[in-house]
Amino acid sequence: MPRILAIDYGQKRTGIAITDELKIIASGLTTIASETAIDFLKKYFEKENVCKVLIGEPKQMNGEPSQSTEIIELFVTKFKKAFPNMELIRVDERFTSKMAFQTMIDSGLKKKQRQNKALIDEISATIMLQDYLSRYMI
């Protein structure tokens, strides 16, 4: 069965999460350098069956686009060109980084481990994906 993949795209790093085959649980997959995202996804899609991709849409508290919107929009354009048949869904990513950091605290990670920005990005993608599953897949 196909899976759903979530991307928390950033200027330097990109967190990626994936569902199980039943689309019940989201798990962190990896964090990669953002400039390698399209190549990484090409290789991943060749070996794994993915039916849709969620990409975070950064917004400010008032709903206006955030500072990183332009960077993400460029990535979305590249993504659509590279994968024209892949279903793409934009999701609100407000608070995911804060939630990821709190998850790390709640999990008992030490301060040094919580400073790992790559892990925060991966957890953020996982939170986005699990939220989507909770809202739309049940």
C-alpha positions as a printed NumPy array, in Angstrom:
array([[  0.   ,   0.   ,   0.   ],
       [  1.247,   3.505,  -0.722],
       [  2.491,   5.783,   2.019],
       [  2.266,   9.522,   2.666],
       [  5.454,  11.544,   3.019],
       [  5.819,  14.909,   4.774],
       [  8.487,  17.53 ,   4.13 ],
       [  9.504,  20.278,   6.519],
       [ 11.59 ,  22.269,   4.032],
       [ 14.044,  24.823,   5.329],
       [ 16.777,  27.006,   3.948],
       [ 19.541,  24.674,   5.16 ],
       [ 17.881,  21.439,   6.288],
       [ 14.8  ,  19.485,   5.351],
       [ 13.063,  17.125,   7.747],
       [ 11.23 ,  14.177,   6.231],
       [  8.633,  11.861,   7.77 ],
       [  6.722,   8.911,   6.347],
       [  3.651,   6.908,   7.292],
       [  3.409,   3.186,   7.729],
       [  1.676,   1.304,   4.898],
       [ -1.699,   1.5  ,   6.643],
       [ -1.35 ,   5.286,   7.015],
       [ -1.879,   5.145,  10.766],
       [  1.457,   6.196,  12.246],
       [  3.905,   8.891,  11.167],
       [  7.593,   8.289,  11.785],
       [ 10.618,  10.454,  11.238],
       [ 12.605,   9.272,   8.245],
       [ 15.613,  11.576,   8.054],
       [ 16.911,  15.101,   7.792],
       [ 18.841,  16.062,   4.67 ],
       [ 20.572,  19.121,   3.279],
       [ 17.865,  21.117,   1.503],
       [ 19.805,  21.412,  -1.754],
       [ 19.71 ,  17.594,  -2.056],
       [ 15.95 ,  17.248,  -1.481],
       [ 14.831,  16.621,  -5.079],
       [ 17.577,  14.041,  -5.699],
       [ 16.819,  12.331,  -2.387],
       [ 13.107,  12.161,  -3.23 ],
       [ 13.759,  10.765,  -6.721],
       [ 15.724,   7.894,  -5.219],
       [ 13.204,   7.367,  -2.434],
       [ 10.197,   7.321,  -4.776],
       [ 11.956,   4.718,  -6.968],
       [ 12.089,   2.225,  -4.113],
       [  9.054,   3.184,  -1.997],
       [  5.402,   3.542,  -2.978],
       [  4.298,   7.065,  -2.01 ],
       [  0.842,   8.35 ,  -2.983],
       [  1.015,  11.916,  -1.703],
       [  3.414,  14.436,  -0.259],
       [  2.7  ,  17.087,   2.35 ],
       [  4.818,  20.218,   2.308],
       [  4.701,  22.661,   5.164],
       [  3.333,  26.106,   4.49 ],
       [  4.857,  28.626,   6.879],
       [  2.533,  31.331,   8.111],
       [  2.683,  34.045,  10.702],
       [  0.193,  34.142,  13.55 ],
       [ -2.114,  36.435,  11.546],
       [ -2.184,  33.987,   8.624],
       [  0.129,  36.047,   6.424],
       [  3.062,  34.31 ,   4.69 ],
       [  6.234,  34.126,   6.775],
       [  9.76 ,  35.135,   5.822],
       [ 10.601,  31.642,   4.564],
       [  7.6  ,  31.413,   2.228],
       [  9.596,  32.476,  -0.826],
       [ 12.213,  29.752,  -0.298],
       [  9.552,  27.098,   0.125],
       [  7.575,  28.28 ,  -2.911],
       [ 10.727,  27.862,  -5.045],
       [ 11.064,  24.316,  -3.729],
       [  7.38 ,  23.589,  -4.434],
       [  7.879,  24.733,  -8.045],
       [ 10.897,  22.419,  -8.425],
       [  8.975,  19.582,  -6.786],
       [  6.014,  19.931,  -9.157],
       [  8.347,  19.966, -12.143],
       [ 10.268,  16.886, -10.96 ],
       [  7.157,  14.956,  -9.853],
       [  4.197,  16.213, -11.929],
       [  2.013,  13.196, -11.103],
       [  2.556,  13.217,  -7.342],
       [ -0.319,  14.556,  -5.261],
       [  0.949,  17.547,  -3.301],
       [ -0.813,  18.983,  -0.261],
       [  0.252,  22.152,   1.531],
       [ -0.248,  22.088,   5.301],
       [  0.07 ,  24.747,   7.971],
       [  3.323,  24.237,   9.829],
       [  2.9  ,  26.858,  12.529],
       [  4.167,  25.719,  15.923],
       [  5.661,  22.447,  14.648],
       [  9.207,  23.45 ,  15.624],
       [  8.069,  24.477,  19.108],
       [  6.073,  21.279,  19.443],
       [  9.089,  19.274,  18.268],
       [ 11.3  ,  20.918,  20.87 ],
       [  8.744,  20.231,  23.6  ],
       [  8.515,  16.614,  22.44 ],
       [ 12.267,  16.339,  22.864],
       [ 12.009,  17.702,  26.408],
       [  9.109,  15.396,  27.234],
       [ 11.099,  12.447,  25.877],
       [ 13.867,  13.172,  28.34 ],
       [ 16.525,  14.176,  25.823],
       [ 19.467,  15.976,  27.349],
       [ 20.119,  19.64 ,  26.55 ],
       [ 22.905,  18.798,  24.076],
       [ 20.599,  16.406,  22.198],
       [ 17.854,  19.055,  22.092],
       [ 20.243,  21.402,  20.282],
       [ 20.296,  19.033,  17.304],
       [ 18.422,  21.145,  14.73 ],
       [ 18.299,  18.252,  12.272],
       [ 16.335,  16.201,  14.788],
       [ 13.963,  19.117,  15.377],
       [ 13.286,  19.313,  11.616],
       [ 12.609,  15.573,  11.403],
       [ 10.279,  15.674,  14.397],
       [  8.512,  18.736,  12.93 ],
       [  7.801,  16.807,   9.723],
       [  6.515,  13.907,  11.823],
       [  4.185,  16.194,  13.791],
       [  2.841,  17.712,  10.546],
       [  2.194,  14.265,   9.128],
       [  0.595,  12.834,  12.272],
       [ -1.658,  15.896,  12.505],
       [ -2.738,  15.357,   8.889],
       [ -3.442,  11.683,   9.561],
       [ -5.48 ,  12.567,  12.654],
       [ -7.567,  15.08 ,  10.76 ],
       [ -8.127,  13.441,   7.392],
       [ -7.426,   9.722,   7.501],
       [ -9.685,   8.588,  10.341]])
